[in-house]
mmCIF file of C-alpha atoms in Angstrom:
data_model
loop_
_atom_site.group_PDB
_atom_site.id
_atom_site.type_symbol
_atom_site.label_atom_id
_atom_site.label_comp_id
_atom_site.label_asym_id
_atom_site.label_seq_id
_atom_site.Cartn_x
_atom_site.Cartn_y
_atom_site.Cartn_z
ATOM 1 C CA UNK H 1 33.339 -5.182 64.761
ATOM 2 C CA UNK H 2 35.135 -5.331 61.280
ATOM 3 C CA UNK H 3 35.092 -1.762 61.190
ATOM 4 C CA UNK H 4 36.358 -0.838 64.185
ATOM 5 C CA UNK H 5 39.358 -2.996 63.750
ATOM 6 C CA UNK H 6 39.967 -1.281 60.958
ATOM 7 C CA UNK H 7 39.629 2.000 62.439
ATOM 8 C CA UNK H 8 41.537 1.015 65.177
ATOM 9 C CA UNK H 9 44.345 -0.145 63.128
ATOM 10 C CA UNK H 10 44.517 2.826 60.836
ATOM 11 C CA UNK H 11 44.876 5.098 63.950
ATOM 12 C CA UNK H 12 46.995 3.621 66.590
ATOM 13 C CA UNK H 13 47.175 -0.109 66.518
ATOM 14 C CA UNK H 14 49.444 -0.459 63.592
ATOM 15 C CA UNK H 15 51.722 1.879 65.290
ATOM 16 C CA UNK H 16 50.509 -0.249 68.960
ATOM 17 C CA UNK H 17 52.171 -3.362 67.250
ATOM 18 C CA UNK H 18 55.064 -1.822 65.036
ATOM 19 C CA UNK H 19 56.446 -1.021 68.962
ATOM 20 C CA UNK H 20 55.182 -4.457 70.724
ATOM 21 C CA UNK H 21 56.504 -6.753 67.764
ATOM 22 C CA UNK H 22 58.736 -4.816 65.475
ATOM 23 C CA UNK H 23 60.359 -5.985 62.303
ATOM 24 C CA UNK H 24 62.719 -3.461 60.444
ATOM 25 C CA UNK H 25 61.529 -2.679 56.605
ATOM 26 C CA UNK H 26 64.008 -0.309 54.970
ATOM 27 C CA UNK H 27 63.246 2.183 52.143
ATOM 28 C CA UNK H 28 65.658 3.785 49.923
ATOM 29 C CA UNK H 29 66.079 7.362 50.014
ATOM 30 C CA UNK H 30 67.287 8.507 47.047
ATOM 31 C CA UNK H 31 68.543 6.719 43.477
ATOM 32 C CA UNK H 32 71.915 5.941 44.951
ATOM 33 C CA UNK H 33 71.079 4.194 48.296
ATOM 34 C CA UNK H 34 73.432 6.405 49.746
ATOM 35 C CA UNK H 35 70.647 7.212 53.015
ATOM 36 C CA UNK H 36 68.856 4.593 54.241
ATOM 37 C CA UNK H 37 65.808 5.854 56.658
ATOM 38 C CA UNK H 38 63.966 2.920 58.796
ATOM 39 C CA UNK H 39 60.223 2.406 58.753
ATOM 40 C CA UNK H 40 58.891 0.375 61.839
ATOM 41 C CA UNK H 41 56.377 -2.373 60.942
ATOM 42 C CA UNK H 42 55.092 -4.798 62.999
ATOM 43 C CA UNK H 43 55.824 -8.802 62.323
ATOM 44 C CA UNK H 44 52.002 -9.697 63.187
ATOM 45 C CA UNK H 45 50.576 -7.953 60.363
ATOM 46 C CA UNK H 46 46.520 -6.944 60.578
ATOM 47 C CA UNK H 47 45.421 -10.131 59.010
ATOM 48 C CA UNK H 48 47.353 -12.284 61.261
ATOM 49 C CA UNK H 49 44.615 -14.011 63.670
ATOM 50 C CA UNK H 50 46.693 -13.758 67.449
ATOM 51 C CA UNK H 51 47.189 -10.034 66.402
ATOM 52 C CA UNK H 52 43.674 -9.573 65.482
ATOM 53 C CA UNK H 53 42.382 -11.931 68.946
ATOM 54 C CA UNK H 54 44.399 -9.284 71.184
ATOM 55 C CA UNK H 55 43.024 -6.433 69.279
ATOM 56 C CA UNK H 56 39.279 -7.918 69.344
ATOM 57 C CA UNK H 57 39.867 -8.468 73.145
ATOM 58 C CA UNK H 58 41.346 -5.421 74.326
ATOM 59 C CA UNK H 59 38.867 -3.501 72.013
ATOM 60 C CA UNK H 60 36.102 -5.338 73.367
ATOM 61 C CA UNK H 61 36.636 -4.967 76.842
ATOM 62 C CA UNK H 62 37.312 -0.626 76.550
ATOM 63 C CA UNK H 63 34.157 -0.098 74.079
ATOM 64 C CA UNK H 64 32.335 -2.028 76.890
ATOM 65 C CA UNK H 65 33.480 -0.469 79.879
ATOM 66 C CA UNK H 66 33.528 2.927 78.603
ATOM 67 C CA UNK H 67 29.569 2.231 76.778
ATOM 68 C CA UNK H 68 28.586 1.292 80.415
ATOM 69 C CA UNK H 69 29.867 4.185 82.441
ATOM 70 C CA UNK H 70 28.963 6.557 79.991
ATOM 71 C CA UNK H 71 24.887 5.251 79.304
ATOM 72 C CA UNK H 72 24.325 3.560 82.222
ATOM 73 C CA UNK H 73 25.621 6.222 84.337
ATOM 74 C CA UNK H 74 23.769 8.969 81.964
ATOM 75 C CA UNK H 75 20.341 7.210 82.452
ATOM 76 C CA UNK H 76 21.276 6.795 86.389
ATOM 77 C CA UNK H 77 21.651 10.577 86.745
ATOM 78 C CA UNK H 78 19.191 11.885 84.378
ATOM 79 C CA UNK H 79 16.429 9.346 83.990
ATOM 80 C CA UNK H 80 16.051 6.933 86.638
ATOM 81 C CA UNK H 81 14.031 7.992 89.836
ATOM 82 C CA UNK H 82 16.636 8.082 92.686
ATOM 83 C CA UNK H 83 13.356 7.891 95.067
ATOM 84 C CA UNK H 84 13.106 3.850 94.023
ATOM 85 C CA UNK H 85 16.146 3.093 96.164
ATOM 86 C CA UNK H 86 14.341 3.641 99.318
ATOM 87 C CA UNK H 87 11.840 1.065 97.984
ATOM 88 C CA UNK H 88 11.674 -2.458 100.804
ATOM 89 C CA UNK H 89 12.937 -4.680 98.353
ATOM 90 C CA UNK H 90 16.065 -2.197 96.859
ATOM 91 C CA UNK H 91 19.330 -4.079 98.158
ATOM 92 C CA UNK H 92 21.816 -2.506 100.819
ATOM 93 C CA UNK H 93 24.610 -0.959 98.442
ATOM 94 C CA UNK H 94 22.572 -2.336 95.046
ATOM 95 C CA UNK H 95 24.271 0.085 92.787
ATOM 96 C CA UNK H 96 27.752 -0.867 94.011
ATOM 97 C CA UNK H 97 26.577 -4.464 93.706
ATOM 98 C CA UNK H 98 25.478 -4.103 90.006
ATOM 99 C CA UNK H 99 28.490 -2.518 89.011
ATOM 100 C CA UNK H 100 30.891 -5.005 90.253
ATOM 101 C CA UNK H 101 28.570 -7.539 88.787
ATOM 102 C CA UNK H 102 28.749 -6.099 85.380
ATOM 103 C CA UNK H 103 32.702 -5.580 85.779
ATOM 104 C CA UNK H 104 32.875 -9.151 86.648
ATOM 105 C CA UNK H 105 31.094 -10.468 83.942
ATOM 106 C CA UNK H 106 32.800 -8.242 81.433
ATOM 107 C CA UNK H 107 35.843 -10.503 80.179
ATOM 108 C CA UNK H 108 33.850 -13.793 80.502
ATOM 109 C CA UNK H 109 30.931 -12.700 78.156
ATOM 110 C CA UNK H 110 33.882 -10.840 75.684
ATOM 111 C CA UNK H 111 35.700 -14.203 75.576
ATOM 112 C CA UNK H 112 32.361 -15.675 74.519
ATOM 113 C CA UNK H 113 31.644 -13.798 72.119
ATOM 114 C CA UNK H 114 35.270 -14.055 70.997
ATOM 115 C CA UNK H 115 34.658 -16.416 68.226
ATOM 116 C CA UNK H 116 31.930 -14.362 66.412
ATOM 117 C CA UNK H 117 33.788 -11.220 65.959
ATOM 118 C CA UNK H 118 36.717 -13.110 64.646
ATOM 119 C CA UNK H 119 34.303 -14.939 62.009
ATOM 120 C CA UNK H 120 33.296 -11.394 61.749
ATOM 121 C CA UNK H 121 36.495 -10.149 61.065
ATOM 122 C CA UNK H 122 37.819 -12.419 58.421
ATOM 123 C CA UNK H 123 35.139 -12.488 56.399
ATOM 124 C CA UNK H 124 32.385 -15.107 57.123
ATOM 125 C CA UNK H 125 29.396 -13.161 58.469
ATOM 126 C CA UNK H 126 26.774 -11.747 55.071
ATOM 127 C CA UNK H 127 28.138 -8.352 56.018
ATOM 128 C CA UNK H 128 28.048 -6.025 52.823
ATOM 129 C CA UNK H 129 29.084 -2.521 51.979
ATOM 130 C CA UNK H 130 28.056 -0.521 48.968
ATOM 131 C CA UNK H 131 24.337 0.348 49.435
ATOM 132 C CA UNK H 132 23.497 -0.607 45.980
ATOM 133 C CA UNK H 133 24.517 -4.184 46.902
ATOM 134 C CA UNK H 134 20.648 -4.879 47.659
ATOM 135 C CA UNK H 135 19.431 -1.796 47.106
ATOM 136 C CA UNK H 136 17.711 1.326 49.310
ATOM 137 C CA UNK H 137 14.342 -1.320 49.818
ATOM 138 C CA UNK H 138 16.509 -3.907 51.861
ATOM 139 C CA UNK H 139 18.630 -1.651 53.495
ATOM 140 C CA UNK H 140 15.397 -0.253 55.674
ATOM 141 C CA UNK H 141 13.711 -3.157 55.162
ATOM 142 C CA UNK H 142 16.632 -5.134 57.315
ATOM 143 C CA UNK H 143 15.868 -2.988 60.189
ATOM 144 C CA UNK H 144 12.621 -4.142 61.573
ATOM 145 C CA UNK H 145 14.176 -7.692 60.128
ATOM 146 C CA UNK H 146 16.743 -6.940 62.393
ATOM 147 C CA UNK H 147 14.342 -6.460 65.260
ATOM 148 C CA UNK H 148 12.041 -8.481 64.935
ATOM 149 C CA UNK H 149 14.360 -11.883 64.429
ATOM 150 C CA UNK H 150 16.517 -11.167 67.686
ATOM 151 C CA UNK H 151 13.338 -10.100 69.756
ATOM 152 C CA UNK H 152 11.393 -13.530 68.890
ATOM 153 C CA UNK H 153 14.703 -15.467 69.326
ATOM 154 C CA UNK H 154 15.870 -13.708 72.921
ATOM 155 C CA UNK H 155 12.283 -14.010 73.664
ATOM 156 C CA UNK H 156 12.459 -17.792 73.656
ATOM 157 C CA UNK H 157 15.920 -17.418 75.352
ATOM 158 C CA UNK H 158 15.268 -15.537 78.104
ATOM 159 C CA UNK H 159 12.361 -17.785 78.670
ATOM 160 C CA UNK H 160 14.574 -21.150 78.591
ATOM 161 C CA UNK H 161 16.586 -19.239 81.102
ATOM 162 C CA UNK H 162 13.585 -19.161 83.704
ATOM 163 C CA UNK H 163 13.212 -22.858 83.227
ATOM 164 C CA UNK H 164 14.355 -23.900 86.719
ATOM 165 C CA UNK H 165 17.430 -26.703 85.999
ATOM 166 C CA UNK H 166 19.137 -22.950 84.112
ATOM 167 C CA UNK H 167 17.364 -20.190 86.056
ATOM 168 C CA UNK H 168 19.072 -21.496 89.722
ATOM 169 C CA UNK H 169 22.983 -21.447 87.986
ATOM 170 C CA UNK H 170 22.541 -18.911 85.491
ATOM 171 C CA UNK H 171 19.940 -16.279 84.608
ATOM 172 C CA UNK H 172 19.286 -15.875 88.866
ATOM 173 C CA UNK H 173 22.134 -13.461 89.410
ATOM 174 C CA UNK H 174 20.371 -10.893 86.986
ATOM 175 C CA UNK H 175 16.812 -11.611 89.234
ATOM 176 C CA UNK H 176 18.703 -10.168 92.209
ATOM 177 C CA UNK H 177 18.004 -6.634 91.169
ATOM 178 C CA UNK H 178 14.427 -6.794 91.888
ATOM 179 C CA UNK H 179 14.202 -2.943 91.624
ATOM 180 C CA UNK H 180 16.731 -2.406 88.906
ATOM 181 C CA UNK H 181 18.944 0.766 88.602
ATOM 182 C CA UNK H 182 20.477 0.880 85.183
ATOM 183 C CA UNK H 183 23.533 0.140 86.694
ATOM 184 C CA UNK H 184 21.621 -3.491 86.396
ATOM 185 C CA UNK H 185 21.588 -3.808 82.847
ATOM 186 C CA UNK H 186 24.635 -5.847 82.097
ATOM 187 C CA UNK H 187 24.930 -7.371 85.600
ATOM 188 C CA UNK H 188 24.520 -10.580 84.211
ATOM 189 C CA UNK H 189 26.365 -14.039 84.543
ATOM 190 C CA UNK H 190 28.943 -14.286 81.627
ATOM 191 C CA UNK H 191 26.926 -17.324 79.893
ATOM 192 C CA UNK H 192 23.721 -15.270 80.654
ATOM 193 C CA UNK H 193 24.369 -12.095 78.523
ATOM 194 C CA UNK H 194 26.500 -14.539 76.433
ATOM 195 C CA UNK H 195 23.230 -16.488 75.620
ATOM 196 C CA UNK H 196 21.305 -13.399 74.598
ATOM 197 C CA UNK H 197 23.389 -12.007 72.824
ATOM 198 C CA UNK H 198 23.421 -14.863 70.399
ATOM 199 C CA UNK H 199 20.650 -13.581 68.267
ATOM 200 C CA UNK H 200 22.610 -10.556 67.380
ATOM 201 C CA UNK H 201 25.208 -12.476 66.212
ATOM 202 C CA UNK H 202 23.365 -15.302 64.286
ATOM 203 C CA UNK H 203 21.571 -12.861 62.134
ATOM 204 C CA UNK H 204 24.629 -11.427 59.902
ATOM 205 C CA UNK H 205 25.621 -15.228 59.677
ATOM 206 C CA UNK H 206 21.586 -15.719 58.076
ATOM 207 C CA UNK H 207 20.676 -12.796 56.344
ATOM 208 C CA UNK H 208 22.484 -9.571 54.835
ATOM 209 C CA UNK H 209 23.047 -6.327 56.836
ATOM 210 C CA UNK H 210 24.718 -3.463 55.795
ATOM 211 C CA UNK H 211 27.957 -3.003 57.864
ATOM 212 C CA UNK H 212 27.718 0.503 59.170
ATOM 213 C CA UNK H 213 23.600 -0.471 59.573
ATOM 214 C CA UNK H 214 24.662 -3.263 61.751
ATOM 215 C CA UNK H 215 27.442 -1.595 64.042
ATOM 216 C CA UNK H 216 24.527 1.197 64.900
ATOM 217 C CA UNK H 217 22.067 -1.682 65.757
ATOM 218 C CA UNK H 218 24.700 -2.726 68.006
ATOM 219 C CA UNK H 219 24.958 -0.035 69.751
ATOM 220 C CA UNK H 220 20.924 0.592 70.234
ATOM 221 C CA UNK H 221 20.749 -2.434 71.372
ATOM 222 C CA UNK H 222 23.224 -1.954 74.046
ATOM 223 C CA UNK H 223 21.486 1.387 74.415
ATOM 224 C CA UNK H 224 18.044 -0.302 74.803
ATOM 225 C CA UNK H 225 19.419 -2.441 77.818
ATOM 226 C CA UNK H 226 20.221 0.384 79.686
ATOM 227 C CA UNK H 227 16.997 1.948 78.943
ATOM 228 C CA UNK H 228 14.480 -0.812 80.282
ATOM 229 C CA UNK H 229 16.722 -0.982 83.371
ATOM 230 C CA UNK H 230 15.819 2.018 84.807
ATOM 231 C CA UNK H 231 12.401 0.806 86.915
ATOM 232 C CA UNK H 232 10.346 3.711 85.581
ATOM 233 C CA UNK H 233 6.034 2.842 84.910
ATOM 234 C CA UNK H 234 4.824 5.442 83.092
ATOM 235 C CA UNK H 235 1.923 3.652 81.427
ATOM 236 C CA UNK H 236 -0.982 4.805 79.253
ATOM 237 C CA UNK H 237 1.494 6.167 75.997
ATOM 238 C CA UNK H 238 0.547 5.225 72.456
ATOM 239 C CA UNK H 239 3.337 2.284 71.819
ATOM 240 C CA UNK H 240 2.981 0.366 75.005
ATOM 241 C CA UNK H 241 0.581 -2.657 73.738
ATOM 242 C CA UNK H 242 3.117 -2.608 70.787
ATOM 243 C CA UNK H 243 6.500 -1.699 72.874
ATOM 244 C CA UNK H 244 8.073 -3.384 75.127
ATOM 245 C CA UNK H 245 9.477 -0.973 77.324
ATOM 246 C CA UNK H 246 10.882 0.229 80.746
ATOM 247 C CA UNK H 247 7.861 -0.236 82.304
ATOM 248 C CA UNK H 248 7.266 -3.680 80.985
ATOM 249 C CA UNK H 249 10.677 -4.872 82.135
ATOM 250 C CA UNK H 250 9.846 -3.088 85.682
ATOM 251 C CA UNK H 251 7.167 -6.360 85.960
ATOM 252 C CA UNK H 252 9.477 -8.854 84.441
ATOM 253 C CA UNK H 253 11.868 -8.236 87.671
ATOM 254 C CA UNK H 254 9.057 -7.938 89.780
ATOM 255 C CA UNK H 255 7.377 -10.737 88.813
ATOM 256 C CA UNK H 256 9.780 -13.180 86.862
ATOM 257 C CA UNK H 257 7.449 -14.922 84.303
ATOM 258 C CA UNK H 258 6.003 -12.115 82.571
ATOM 259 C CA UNK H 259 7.149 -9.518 79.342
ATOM 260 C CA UNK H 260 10.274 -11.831 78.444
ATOM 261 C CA UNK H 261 10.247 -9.651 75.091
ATOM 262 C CA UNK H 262 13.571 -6.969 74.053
ATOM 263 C CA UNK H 263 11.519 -4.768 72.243
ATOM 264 C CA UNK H 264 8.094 -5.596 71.339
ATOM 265 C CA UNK H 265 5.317 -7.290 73.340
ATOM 266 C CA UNK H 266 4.228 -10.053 70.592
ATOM 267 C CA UNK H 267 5.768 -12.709 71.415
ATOM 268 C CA UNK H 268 4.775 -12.524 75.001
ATOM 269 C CA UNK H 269 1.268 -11.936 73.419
ATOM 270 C CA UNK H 270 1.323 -15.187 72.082
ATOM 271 C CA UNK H 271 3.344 -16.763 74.654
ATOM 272 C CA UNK H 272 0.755 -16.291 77.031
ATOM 273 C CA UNK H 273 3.405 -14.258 79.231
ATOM 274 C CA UNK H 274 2.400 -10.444 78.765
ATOM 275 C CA UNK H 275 1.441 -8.691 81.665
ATOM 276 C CA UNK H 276 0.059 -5.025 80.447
ATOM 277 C CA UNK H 277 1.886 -2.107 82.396
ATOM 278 C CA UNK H 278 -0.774 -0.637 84.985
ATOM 279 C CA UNK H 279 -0.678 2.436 87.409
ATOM 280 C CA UNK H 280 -1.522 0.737 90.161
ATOM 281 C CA UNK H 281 1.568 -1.853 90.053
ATOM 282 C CA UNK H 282 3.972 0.847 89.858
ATOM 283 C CA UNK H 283 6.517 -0.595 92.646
ATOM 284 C CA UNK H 284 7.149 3.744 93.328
ATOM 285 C CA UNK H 285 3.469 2.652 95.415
ATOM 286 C CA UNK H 286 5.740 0.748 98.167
ATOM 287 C CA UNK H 287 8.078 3.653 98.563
ATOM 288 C CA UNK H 288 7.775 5.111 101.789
ATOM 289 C CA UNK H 289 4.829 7.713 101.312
ATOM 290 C CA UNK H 290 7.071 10.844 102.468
ATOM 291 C CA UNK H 291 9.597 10.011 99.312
ATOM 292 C CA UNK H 292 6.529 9.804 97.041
ATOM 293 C CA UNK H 293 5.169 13.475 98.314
ATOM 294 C CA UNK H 294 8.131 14.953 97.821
ATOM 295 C CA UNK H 295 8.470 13.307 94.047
ATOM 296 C CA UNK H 296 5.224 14.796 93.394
ATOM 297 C CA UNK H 297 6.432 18.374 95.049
#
């Protein structure tokens, strides 16, 4: 998030908060003094925390709204079969539902989350630069580091969120969406998507990333959320006793105590929670059969 404060500021939040809290610098133009042009500069200067909580906030809260229309709306239109929502158990209006779920949940997760991308911001996170601070080995090596420590972690999460005395008050709201759109994929509670997020943010706090390395992961995990949202079982690929994909997360909302994984199925593996994707539990099966003849046409 570092770096896109910094962006931010270089393009039009300096200028943003010369305007909103000015304080006059002056500049001499020539040898004499004898013209004296002003040069607007803000009193909060980019290092000053309010300035920077405002920024983080109202940065937050576009990047967020903007990711979700965009991916979510992408996968909706391209990806995700529209033939689902005529399946019993799709809700009356679910896509309207899910979006004013997400929207709702929006500023509660971003104030959550507040506090890491300000520790992010001035300094405290094991965020790095130059490449040749660890080298070309740990810079690929972080990656499946990367995944691997967030998808064990939000696997153990995501299952403490099914535990009954948290599942009722927070992680239920998500379980509505029992045939997902990907519309779904942020309609969370605030603390729930707060909670699994955590992982992402504990990491650069625990082990080096590279700072353009971890602002991509960032994104494909946001990406990745979307994706598993969409209620498509296509089963039988290469990667799906390794990945855990859409049609994995299909029979987590079906069936609530299976494939708690992000992106692999180990950890359900040894949870004892891994249902393997089959044909005949695609929930397309309970469509209506004149929708499913005229998929196949």
């Amino acid at each position: 998030m570092d770096i896109v404060l910094h962006v931010c500021d270089d393009f039009f939040l300096d200028k943003l908060w010369a305007t909103l809290v000015p304080i006059p610098a002056f500049a001499t133009a020539n040898h004499n003094a004898s013209i004296i042009a002003p040069i607007a500069t803000s009193a909060w200067p980019r290092e000053y925390m309010p300035r920077q909580t405002i920024s983080l906030i109202a940065i937050t809260l576009i990047g967020i709204h903007v990711f979700y229309f965009l991916f979510a709306g992408l996968s909706y239109w391209f990806i995700f079969n529209h033939e689902m929502m005529k399946h019993p158990r799709f809700l009356k209006e679910q896509v309207k539902l899910e979006i004013q779920t997400s929207l709702r949940s929006f500023p509660g997760m971003t104030l959550l989350t507040l506090p890491w991308f300000l520790a992010e911001v001035m300094g405290y996170s094991r965020l790095y630069d130059g490449v040749d601070t660890y080298g070309y080995l740990y810079l690929f090596a972080s990656i499946p580091l990367y995944l691997l420590f967030t998808d064990y972690c939000i696997y153990w999460i995501h299952r403490w969120l099914h535990l009954p005395f948290l599942y009722k008050f927070i992680h239920k709201p998500h379980h509505k969406w029992l045939v997902p759109t990907p519309f779904a994929s942020h309609a969370f509670h605030p603390m729930d998507g707060y909670l699994q997020s955590l992982p992402y943010h504990f990491f650069i706090f625990i082990f080096p990333l590279h700072r353009m390395l971890y602002l991509v992961l960032f994104v494909f995990v946001n990406f990745w959320t979307v994706l598993i949202h969409d209620s498509d079982m296509i089963t039988g690929h290469p990667l799906e006793n390794i990945i855990n994909g859409p049609a994995h997360h299909t029979l987590h909302h079906l069936y609530f105590t299976v494939n708690y994984g992000q992106y692999f199925t180990w950890a359900d593996r040894y949870g004892g929670s891994y249902r393997q994707p089959e044909s005949h539990l695609d929930p397309l099966l309970e469509v209506p059969s004149d929708a499913r003849d005229k998929k196949r046409q």
